Amino acid sequence: MKKAKAHFPSIPVIAYEGVNSTNALAFRHYNPDEVVDGKTLSAHLRFSIAYWHAFRGTGADPFGPGTIQRPWEAGKDAVSIAKVRMDAAFEFFQKIRAPFYCFHDRDIAPEGKTLAESNKHLDAVVAHAKQLQKATGVKLLWGTANLFSNRRYMCGAATNPDAHVFAYAAAQVKKALEVTQELGGENYVFWGGREGYETLLNTNLKREQDHLARFLHLAVDYAKEIGFKGQFLIEPKPKEPTKHQYDFDVATGIAFLRTYGLEKHFKFNIETNHATLAGHTFQHEIEVAASQGMLGSIDANAGDELLGWDTDQFNTNVKELTLAMTSILRAGGLGTGGFNFDAKLRRPSIDPEDLFHAHIGGMDAYALAFKVARRILADGKFAAFVADRYASYDSGFGRDIETGKANFKSLEKLVLTKLGEPTPRSGKQEFLENVLNAYLHG
Ligand code: XLS
Ligand code: NI
Ligand code: NI
């Protein structure tokens, strides 16, 4: 492959320089080559760049069009522009030291006038992506289909009241699965897009949920048919764009999958900002998924405490990330998943360099959280406290409760004849919060 022209000529490959570095274009905590437990940090963290934000985000908001203008967004036809943009993207992936990227079909190739034309565009750009992946070693963490931007999807895709739209969405996901497989994608994500509703005055909720489940079954069947081995992931979100999104949170997702017999085929892609929109912490959502062996991957970002929508900011809150990391590591990690920066630059952050500062901050925060979480788990102080708190279930009548040997009558007899009144024990929350702070701030 011929050497492409540099799109970020003034920016070097980002190096790890350690905590004392004052170089804004260096990592202070993330050393991709550092070996921890026989594996590099890069292999532990599996960072991924979200194509839609990093290379299709323009800073547009409801009050005005985009502010971010990239020099490579110029040329005659949309497919050629898409290829040059992709060259810039892969240069970025390499310079920021991200081993993975993620995309929606329509992020990487322009939609055509017909489905056949869209598929043709996609094939042309996927061939280019395949070459770039081979040349750089950057891999596809997951692919997905954009089933929410085009006006045909204004009332949903799989949950659209019009079966014609369901059929179109099915055709689009069929192709998205094929290209994800072609590019060696390790997962495939289903975020609900507009799968939800605005008002029950025009909506049959039960039928829409049945249709969503039918759609997911068709996807499972087709993946099997073509031999796609990637992990299927549901990405829950409670609201936005619709008022009531069907995949509200992880718990709702688990119930939905079990109701429709889909639970064997899916895990969860948990996004920090979606967790907070649902009124949960990031760690809560991780813990709920992990409790059922369904933790799949992370969309790494953050919301704003004062704003109630998906602001998709880069997360530099080491405390929040440390708590999340303890749950992820306790669950045995993310498997084929990774940490995908589903996060965008603020509207006034228009320099190409800002893309680097944003991701450096995110990667450093995660790497630091990873290290602190490992220390916390190795020390085992919280684990010992929790184990002791539940110790009454380890033997005697507590064990009988857990194993199903006790019943209401036997327990009543026990209380009346032997146990009497329980002695309350402190939960020691403030003490534990101080222990946590000592890990974070020394
Ligand atoms: C939107 C979602 C979206 C998914 C991929 O809120 O986070 O970006 O990650 O469709
Ligand atoms: Ni996301
Ligand atoms: Ni989101």
Short mmCIF file of C-alpha atoms and ligand atoms in Angstrom, two decimals:
data_model
loop_
_atom_site.label_atom_id
_atom_site.label_comp_id
_atom_site.label_asym_id
_atom_site.label_seq_id
_atom_site.Cartn_x
_atom_site.Cartn_y
_atom_site.Cartn_z
CA MET A 1 0.00 0.00 0.00
CA LYS A 2 1.38 3.41 -0.86
CA LYS A 3 2.35 5.68 2.02
CA ALA A 4 -0.63 7.96 2.59
CA LYS A 5 -0.18 11.65 3.31
CA ALA A 6 -0.29 12.58 7.00
CA HIS A 7 -3.54 14.13 8.20
CA PHE A 8 -2.18 14.99 11.66
CA PRO A 9 1.33 16.08 10.56
CA SER A 10 2.24 17.99 13.71
CA ILE A 11 1.22 15.22 16.11
CA PRO A 12 3.56 12.34 16.97
CA VAL A 13 2.62 8.85 18.09
CA ILE A 14 1.57 9.47 21.69
CA ALA A 15 4.19 8.16 24.12
CA TYR A 16 3.89 7.13 27.76
CA GLU A 17 6.00 9.56 29.79
CA GLY A 18 4.85 8.85 33.35
CA VAL A 19 3.18 10.96 36.05
CA ASN A 20 5.83 13.66 36.09
CA SER A 21 5.48 14.49 32.42
CA THR A 22 4.30 17.99 31.56
CA ASN A 23 3.86 17.13 27.89
CA ALA A 24 0.15 17.54 27.09
CA LEU A 25 0.51 15.11 24.19
CA ALA A 26 1.80 12.22 26.30
CA PHE A 27 0.22 9.56 28.49
CA ARG A 28 0.86 9.86 32.21
CA HIS A 29 -0.82 6.61 33.32
CA TYR A 30 -1.54 4.60 30.18
CA ASN A 31 1.54 2.67 29.11
CA PRO A 32 0.17 0.38 26.38
CA ASP A 33 3.24 -1.89 26.57
CA GLU A 34 3.33 -2.33 30.36
CA VAL A 35 2.85 -5.98 31.23
CA VAL A 36 0.40 -6.75 34.04
CA ASP A 37 -0.29 -10.41 34.88
CA GLY A 38 1.37 -11.55 31.66
CA LYS A 39 -0.72 -9.25 29.46
CA THR A 40 -0.04 -5.75 28.15
CA LEU A 41 -2.17 -2.88 29.38
CA SER A 42 -3.29 -2.45 25.80
CA ALA A 43 -4.63 -6.03 25.83
CA HIS A 44 -6.27 -5.55 29.24
CA LEU A 45 -8.06 -2.34 28.37
CA ARG A 46 -8.87 -2.90 24.68
CA PHE A 47 -9.54 0.79 24.01
CA SER A 48 -11.65 1.56 20.98
CA ILE A 49 -12.43 4.73 19.03
CA ALA A 50 -16.06 5.49 18.12
CA TYR A 51 -16.06 6.42 14.43
CA TRP A 52 -19.32 8.39 14.66
CA HIS A 53 -18.02 10.87 17.21
CA ALA A 54 -14.33 11.05 16.36
CA PHE A 55 -14.75 11.20 12.57
CA ARG A 56 -18.38 12.14 11.87
CA GLY A 57 -19.00 14.49 14.80
CA THR A 58 -19.19 18.12 13.76
CA GLY A 59 -20.23 19.82 17.00
CA ALA A 60 -23.75 20.45 15.64
CA ASP A 61 -26.50 21.07 18.20
CA PRO A 62 -30.21 22.05 17.95
CA PHE A 63 -29.19 25.71 17.78
CA GLY A 64 -26.71 25.56 14.97
CA PRO A 65 -24.84 23.46 12.44
CA GLY A 66 -21.39 22.01 12.95
CA THR A 67 -18.38 24.03 14.03
CA ILE A 68 -15.73 21.36 13.49
CA GLN A 69 -14.24 21.42 9.98
CA ARG A 70 -11.66 18.84 9.00
CA PRO A 71 -9.35 19.37 6.02
CA TRP A 72 -9.93 15.84 4.74
CA GLU A 73 -13.68 16.46 4.35
CA ALA A 74 -13.22 17.80 0.81
CA GLY A 75 -13.53 16.29 -2.63
CA LYS A 76 -15.84 15.34 -5.43
CA ASP A 77 -17.77 12.25 -4.49
CA ALA A 78 -18.93 10.95 -1.16
CA VAL A 79 -17.30 7.52 -1.43
CA SER A 80 -13.85 9.01 -2.16
CA ILE A 81 -14.24 11.41 0.76
CA ALA A 82 -15.21 8.44 2.95
CA LYS A 83 -11.98 6.66 2.03
CA VAL A 84 -9.75 9.67 2.71
CA ARG A 85 -11.58 10.22 6.00
CA MET A 86 -10.84 6.61 6.85
CA ASP A 87 -7.14 7.14 6.12
CA ALA A 88 -7.22 10.02 8.63
CA ALA A 89 -9.08 7.82 11.12
CA PHE A 90 -6.52 5.01 10.96
CA GLU A 91 -3.67 7.51 11.34
CA PHE A 92 -5.45 8.73 14.47
CA PHE A 93 -6.05 5.18 15.80
CA GLN A 94 -2.34 4.46 15.46
CA LYS A 95 -1.10 7.74 16.93
CA ILE A 96 -3.45 7.50 19.93
CA ARG A 97 -2.44 3.81 20.37
CA ALA A 98 -5.99 2.44 20.22
CA PRO A 99 -6.07 -1.22 19.18
CA PHE A 100 -9.77 -1.10 18.16
CA TYR A 101 -12.47 1.00 16.51
CA CYS A 102 -16.27 0.73 16.19
CA PHE A 103 -18.71 2.00 13.58
CA HIS A 104 -22.29 2.20 12.33
CA ASP A 105 -22.65 1.24 8.65
CA ARG A 106 -23.59 4.80 7.72
CA ASP A 107 -20.63 6.34 9.60
CA ILE A 108 -18.10 4.77 7.30
CA ALA A 109 -19.95 4.91 3.95
CA PRO A 110 -22.59 7.29 2.61
CA GLU A 111 -26.19 6.12 2.27
CA GLY A 112 -27.24 5.84 -1.39
CA LYS A 113 -30.59 6.47 -3.07
CA THR A 114 -31.54 2.80 -2.82
CA LEU A 115 -30.55 -0.03 -0.51
CA ALA A 116 -28.58 -1.60 -3.37
CA GLU A 117 -26.61 1.62 -3.84
CA SER A 118 -25.98 1.94 -0.08
CA ASN A 119 -24.67 -1.64 -0.03
CA LYS A 120 -22.38 -0.87 -2.98
CA HIS A 121 -20.94 2.17 -1.19
CA LEU A 122 -20.45 0.10 1.94
CA ASP A 123 -18.63 -2.63 0.04
CA ALA A 124 -16.23 -0.09 -1.48
CA VAL A 125 -15.35 1.45 1.89
CA VAL A 126 -15.20 -1.91 3.69
CA ALA A 127 -12.60 -3.10 1.17
CA HIS A 128 -10.58 0.00 2.05
CA ALA A 129 -11.04 -0.63 5.78
CA LYS A 130 -9.85 -4.19 5.35
CA GLN A 131 -6.60 -2.98 3.78
CA LEU A 132 -6.09 -0.37 6.50
CA GLN A 133 -6.74 -2.92 9.28
CA LYS A 134 -4.18 -5.23 7.71
CA ALA A 135 -1.60 -2.46 7.30
CA THR A 136 -1.97 -1.06 10.83
CA GLY A 137 -3.08 -4.02 12.96
CA VAL A 138 -6.04 -2.00 14.26
CA LYS A 139 -9.08 -4.26 14.72
CA LEU A 140 -12.84 -3.89 14.73
CA LEU A 141 -14.31 -4.17 18.24
CA TRP A 142 -17.87 -4.04 16.96
CA GLY A 143 -20.07 -3.02 14.12
CA THR A 144 -23.68 -1.86 14.15
CA ALA A 145 -26.34 -0.43 11.86
CA ASN A 146 -27.68 3.10 12.00
CA LEU A 147 -31.44 2.49 12.24
CA PHE A 148 -32.33 5.94 13.55
CA SER A 149 -31.06 8.81 11.36
CA ASN A 150 -32.95 8.32 8.10
CA ARG A 151 -36.56 9.66 8.10
CA ARG A 152 -37.88 6.18 7.25
CA TYR A 153 -36.95 5.24 10.84
CA MET A 154 -38.68 8.20 12.52
CA CYS A 155 -41.13 5.83 14.28
CA GLY A 156 -38.55 3.13 14.95
CA ALA A 157 -37.03 0.31 12.92
CA ALA A 158 -37.96 -3.13 14.33
CA THR A 159 -40.76 -1.46 16.34
CA ASN A 160 -42.08 0.62 13.46
CA PRO A 161 -45.87 0.28 12.99
CA ASP A 162 -45.19 -0.27 9.26
CA ALA A 163 -43.96 -3.78 8.38
CA HIS A 164 -42.25 -2.31 5.30
CA VAL A 165 -39.85 -0.42 7.59
CA PHE A 166 -39.24 -3.61 9.62
CA ALA A 167 -38.29 -5.35 6.38
CA TYR A 168 -35.94 -2.52 5.35
CA ALA A 169 -34.25 -2.56 8.77
CA ALA A 170 -33.85 -6.34 8.53
CA ALA A 171 -32.15 -5.98 5.15
CA GLN A 172 -29.87 -3.28 6.54
CA VAL A 173 -28.83 -5.33 9.59
CA LYS A 174 -28.27 -8.40 7.38
CA LYS A 175 -25.69 -6.39 5.44
CA ALA A 176 -24.19 -4.82 8.58
CA LEU A 177 -23.66 -8.31 10.03
CA GLU A 178 -21.97 -9.43 6.82
CA VAL A 179 -19.53 -6.49 6.79
CA THR A 180 -18.82 -6.84 10.51
CA GLN A 181 -17.93 -10.46 9.86
CA GLU A 182 -15.85 -9.51 6.81
CA LEU A 183 -13.81 -7.12 8.97
CA GLY A 184 -13.35 -9.61 11.81
CA GLY A 185 -15.60 -7.68 14.22
CA GLU A 186 -15.46 -9.28 17.68
CA ASN A 187 -18.96 -8.15 18.68
CA TYR A 188 -22.12 -6.71 17.14
CA VAL A 189 -24.14 -4.05 18.99
CA PHE A 190 -27.86 -3.39 19.09
CA TRP A 191 -28.56 0.01 20.57
CA GLY A 192 -32.30 0.72 20.51
CA GLY A 193 -32.14 3.86 18.35
CA ARG A 194 -35.79 4.92 18.03
CA GLU A 195 -37.13 1.60 19.43
CA GLY A 196 -39.52 3.17 21.91
CA TYR A 197 -42.46 5.54 21.77
CA GLU A 198 -43.63 9.09 22.37
CA THR A 199 -47.32 8.53 23.15
CA LEU A 200 -49.61 5.56 23.79
CA LEU A 201 -52.34 7.37 21.86
CA ASN A 202 -50.79 5.94 18.69
CA THR A 203 -48.81 2.96 20.00
CA ASN A 204 -49.40 -0.76 20.61
CA LEU A 205 -46.66 -1.39 23.17
CA LYS A 206 -47.09 -5.18 23.32
CA ARG A 207 -46.92 -5.60 19.55
CA GLU A 208 -43.86 -3.37 19.29
CA GLN A 209 -42.00 -5.37 21.93
CA ASP A 210 -42.95 -8.63 20.20
CA HIS A 211 -41.62 -7.22 16.93
CA LEU A 212 -38.33 -6.15 18.54
CA ALA A 213 -37.87 -9.67 19.89
CA ARG A 214 -38.73 -11.19 16.51
CA PHE A 215 -36.10 -8.92 14.91
CA LEU A 216 -33.43 -10.03 17.37
CA HIS A 217 -34.32 -13.70 16.76
CA LEU A 218 -33.89 -13.12 13.02
CA ALA A 219 -30.47 -11.57 13.69
CA VAL A 220 -29.45 -14.57 15.83
CA ASP A 221 -30.63 -16.95 13.09
CA TYR A 222 -28.76 -15.11 10.35
CA ALA A 223 -25.53 -14.88 12.38
CA LYS A 224 -25.74 -18.65 12.80
CA GLU A 225 -26.41 -19.14 9.10
CA ILE A 226 -23.33 -17.17 8.00
CA GLY A 227 -21.13 -18.44 10.84
CA PHE A 228 -20.66 -15.06 12.51
CA LYS A 229 -18.97 -15.80 15.84
CA GLY A 230 -18.96 -12.29 17.35
CA GLN A 231 -20.80 -11.63 20.62
CA PHE A 232 -24.21 -9.93 20.31
CA LEU A 233 -24.64 -6.99 22.69
CA ILE A 234 -27.68 -4.97 23.78
CA GLU A 235 -26.89 -1.35 24.71
CA PRO A 236 -29.62 -0.14 27.08
CA LYS A 237 -30.71 3.49 27.25
CA PRO A 238 -33.78 4.81 29.10
CA LYS A 239 -34.74 7.81 26.96
CA GLU A 240 -33.55 9.93 24.04
CA PRO A 241 -34.37 9.98 21.23
CA THR A 242 -37.78 8.56 22.27
CA LYS A 243 -39.41 9.37 25.58
CA HIS A 244 -39.73 5.69 26.55
CA GLN A 245 -36.95 3.51 25.12
CA TYR A 246 -37.79 -0.21 25.41
CA ASP A 247 -34.24 -1.18 26.50
CA PHE A 248 -34.47 1.07 29.57
CA ASP A 249 -31.59 -0.36 31.59
CA VAL A 250 -29.75 -3.64 32.12
CA ALA A 251 -32.40 -5.13 34.42
CA THR A 252 -35.16 -4.33 31.90
CA GLY A 253 -32.97 -5.79 29.14
CA ILE A 254 -32.43 -9.03 31.05
CA ALA A 255 -36.17 -9.43 31.63
CA PHE A 256 -36.88 -8.71 27.96
CA LEU A 257 -34.30 -11.22 26.72
CA ARG A 258 -35.55 -13.92 29.10
CA THR A 259 -39.20 -13.28 28.24
CA TYR A 260 -38.46 -13.92 24.57
CA GLY A 261 -35.92 -16.75 24.95
CA LEU A 262 -32.99 -14.67 23.75
CA GLU A 263 -30.82 -14.64 26.89
CA LYS A 264 -28.28 -17.18 25.64
CA HIS A 265 -27.35 -15.03 22.67
CA PHE A 266 -26.80 -11.60 24.21
CA LYS A 267 -24.68 -9.73 26.69
CA PHE A 268 -24.71 -6.01 27.49
CA ASN A 269 -22.80 -3.03 26.20
CA ILE A 270 -23.03 -0.62 29.13
CA GLU A 271 -22.71 3.10 28.52
CA THR A 272 -21.89 5.34 31.48
CA ASN A 273 -24.14 8.20 30.42
CA HIS A 274 -27.06 5.84 29.72
CA ALA A 275 -26.70 4.42 33.23
CA THR A 276 -26.94 7.87 34.79
CA LEU A 277 -29.90 8.82 32.55
CA ALA A 278 -31.66 5.72 33.94
CA GLY A 279 -31.07 6.99 37.48
CA HIS A 280 -28.33 4.44 38.18
CA THR A 281 -24.60 4.63 38.70
CA PHE A 282 -22.25 3.22 36.06
CA GLN A 283 -21.10 0.62 38.60
CA HIS A 284 -24.68 -0.46 39.33
CA GLU A 285 -25.34 -1.32 35.69
CA ILE A 286 -22.05 -3.24 35.44
CA GLU A 287 -22.83 -5.15 38.62
CA VAL A 288 -26.37 -6.07 37.46
CA ALA A 289 -25.03 -7.42 34.14
CA ALA A 290 -22.13 -9.21 35.84
CA SER A 291 -24.47 -10.83 38.38
CA GLN A 292 -26.07 -12.73 35.46
CA GLY A 293 -22.85 -13.40 33.53
CA MET A 294 -23.97 -10.90 30.89
CA LEU A 295 -21.30 -8.20 31.09
CA GLY A 296 -20.07 -7.67 27.55
CA SER A 297 -18.50 -4.31 26.78
CA ILE A 298 -18.37 -0.67 27.81
CA ASP A 299 -19.26 2.54 25.98
CA ALA A 300 -16.94 4.83 27.89
CA ASN A 301 -18.23 8.36 28.40
CA ALA A 302 -19.89 10.58 30.99
CA GLY A 303 -22.92 12.79 31.29
CA ASP A 304 -23.13 16.13 33.00
CA GLU A 305 -24.62 16.21 36.50
CA LEU A 306 -26.69 19.26 35.62
CA LEU A 307 -27.99 18.13 32.22
CA GLY A 308 -30.54 15.37 31.65
CA TRP A 309 -29.47 14.19 28.22
CA ASP A 310 -26.76 12.11 26.56
CA THR A 311 -23.94 14.68 26.47
CA ASP A 312 -21.34 11.99 25.67
CA GLN A 313 -18.38 13.65 27.37
CA PHE A 314 -14.97 12.15 27.98
CA ASN A 315 -14.80 10.70 31.48
CA THR A 316 -11.96 11.86 33.70
CA ASN A 317 -13.68 11.02 36.98
CA VAL A 318 -11.17 8.54 38.43
CA LYS A 319 -13.34 7.73 41.44
CA GLU A 320 -16.33 6.71 39.30
CA LEU A 321 -14.09 4.71 36.97
CA THR A 322 -12.27 2.99 39.84
CA LEU A 323 -15.56 1.77 41.29
CA ALA A 324 -16.63 0.55 37.84
CA MET A 325 -13.27 -1.15 37.33
CA THR A 326 -13.49 -3.05 40.61
CA SER A 327 -16.78 -4.56 39.44
CA ILE A 328 -15.42 -5.33 35.96
CA LEU A 329 -12.26 -6.98 37.28
CA ARG A 330 -14.21 -8.94 39.90
CA ALA A 331 -16.40 -10.22 37.07
CA GLY A 332 -13.30 -11.46 35.24
CA GLY A 333 -13.02 -8.64 32.70
CA LEU A 334 -14.85 -7.91 29.47
CA GLY A 335 -13.91 -10.93 27.35
CA THR A 336 -14.30 -9.95 23.70
CA GLY A 337 -15.51 -6.49 24.77
CA GLY A 338 -13.48 -3.37 25.38
CA PHE A 339 -13.68 0.27 26.39
CA ASN A 340 -15.12 2.16 23.45
CA PHE A 341 -14.94 5.95 23.71
CA ASP A 342 -18.52 6.80 22.78
CA ALA A 343 -17.67 10.42 23.59
CA LYS A 344 -17.46 13.62 21.60
CA LEU A 345 -15.65 16.91 21.62
CA ARG A 346 -17.50 19.96 22.92
CA ARG A 347 -18.77 22.30 20.20
CA PRO A 348 -15.97 24.86 20.64
CA SER A 349 -13.20 22.20 20.64
CA ILE A 350 -12.45 22.52 16.95
CA ASP A 351 -8.73 21.73 16.65
CA PRO A 352 -7.64 18.29 15.43
CA GLU A 353 -5.35 18.31 18.47
CA ASP A 354 -8.43 18.41 20.74
CA LEU A 355 -9.26 14.90 19.55
CA PHE A 356 -5.94 13.77 21.03
CA HIS A 357 -6.32 15.64 24.33
CA ALA A 358 -9.80 14.17 24.76
CA HIS A 359 -8.74 10.56 24.23
CA ILE A 360 -5.49 10.92 26.18
CA GLY A 361 -7.54 12.14 29.16
CA GLY A 362 -10.00 9.28 28.84
CA MET A 363 -7.33 6.61 28.43
CA ASP A 364 -5.22 7.94 31.30
CA ALA A 365 -8.25 8.05 33.61
CA TYR A 366 -9.16 4.44 32.78
CA ALA A 367 -5.56 3.24 33.11
CA LEU A 368 -5.26 4.91 36.51
CA ALA A 369 -8.61 3.47 37.60
CA PHE A 370 -7.46 0.03 36.46
CA LYS A 371 -4.34 0.27 38.62
CA VAL A 372 -6.16 1.56 41.70
CA ALA A 373 -8.88 -1.08 41.32
CA ARG A 374 -6.26 -3.81 41.13
CA ARG A 375 -4.71 -2.57 44.39
CA ILE A 376 -8.12 -2.47 46.05
CA LEU A 377 -8.90 -6.03 44.97
CA ALA A 378 -5.45 -7.32 45.90
CA ASP A 379 -5.76 -5.85 49.41
CA GLY A 380 -9.21 -7.37 49.74
CA LYS A 381 -10.33 -4.96 52.48
CA PHE A 382 -13.77 -4.30 50.99
CA ALA A 383 -14.20 -7.95 50.01
CA ALA A 384 -13.40 -9.04 53.58
CA PHE A 385 -15.84 -6.49 54.98
CA VAL A 386 -18.62 -7.64 52.65
CA ALA A 387 -17.92 -11.34 53.27
CA ASP A 388 -18.10 -10.76 57.01
CA ARG A 389 -21.34 -8.79 56.62
CA TYR A 390 -23.04 -11.82 55.06
CA ALA A 391 -21.27 -14.47 57.16
CA SER A 392 -24.49 -15.45 58.98
CA TYR A 393 -25.59 -17.17 55.75
CA ASP A 394 -22.45 -19.32 55.62
CA SER A 395 -23.57 -21.88 58.20
CA GLY A 396 -26.45 -23.01 60.39
CA PHE A 397 -29.93 -21.67 59.68
CA GLY A 398 -28.49 -18.99 57.33
CA ARG A 399 -27.10 -21.75 55.13
CA ASP A 400 -30.48 -23.52 55.34
CA ILE A 401 -32.15 -20.36 54.00
CA GLU A 402 -29.76 -20.17 51.04
CA THR A 403 -30.03 -23.85 50.20
CA GLY A 404 -33.82 -23.93 50.47
CA LYS A 405 -33.93 -26.14 53.58
CA ALA A 406 -35.67 -23.53 55.73
CA ASN A 407 -39.31 -22.47 55.47
CA PHE A 408 -41.59 -19.96 57.18
CA LYS A 409 -42.65 -22.46 59.86
CA SER A 410 -39.10 -23.59 60.73
CA LEU A 411 -37.88 -20.00 60.85
CA GLU A 412 -40.79 -18.91 63.04
CA LYS A 413 -40.01 -21.73 65.47
CA LEU A 414 -36.35 -20.74 65.55
CA VAL A 415 -37.11 -17.09 66.35
CA LEU A 416 -39.68 -17.99 69.01
CA THR A 417 -37.60 -20.65 70.75
CA LYS A 418 -33.92 -19.72 70.21
CA LEU A 419 -33.00 -16.59 68.29
CA GLY A 420 -35.22 -13.86 69.71
CA GLU A 421 -34.40 -10.29 68.63
CA PRO A 422 -31.54 -9.67 66.11
CA THR A 423 -28.63 -7.39 67.13
CA PRO A 424 -28.27 -4.60 64.49
CA ARG A 425 -24.75 -4.04 63.08
CA SER A 426 -23.39 -0.85 61.57
CA GLY A 427 -23.07 -0.71 57.76
CA LYS A 428 -19.97 1.51 58.26
CA GLN A 429 -20.47 3.44 55.02
CA GLU A 430 -18.51 6.53 56.10
CA PHE A 431 -15.61 4.39 57.30
CA LEU A 432 -15.55 2.56 53.94
CA GLU A 433 -15.72 5.81 51.98
CA ASN A 434 -12.64 7.00 53.85
CA VAL A 435 -10.85 3.76 53.00
CA LEU A 436 -11.72 4.30 49.33
CA ASN A 437 -10.48 7.89 49.40
CA ALA A 438 -7.17 6.73 50.84
CA TYR A 439 -6.68 4.54 47.73
CA LEU A 440 -7.54 7.45 45.45
CA HIS A 441 -5.57 10.19 47.12
CA GLY A 442 -2.92 8.39 49.18
C1 XLS B 1 -26.48 6.51 21.51
C2 XLS B 1 -25.67 5.31 21.55
C3 XLS B 1 -24.99 4.93 20.25
C4 XLS B 1 -24.58 3.50 20.28
C5 XLS B 1 -24.33 2.87 18.96
O1 XLS B 1 -26.83 7.08 22.52
O2 XLS B 1 -24.73 5.43 22.58
O3 XLS B 1 -23.94 5.79 19.99
O4 XLS B 1 -23.45 3.33 21.07
O5 XLS B 1 -25.45 2.85 18.17
NI NI B 2 -23.16 4.08 22.93
NI NI B 3 -25.20 7.12 24.04
#
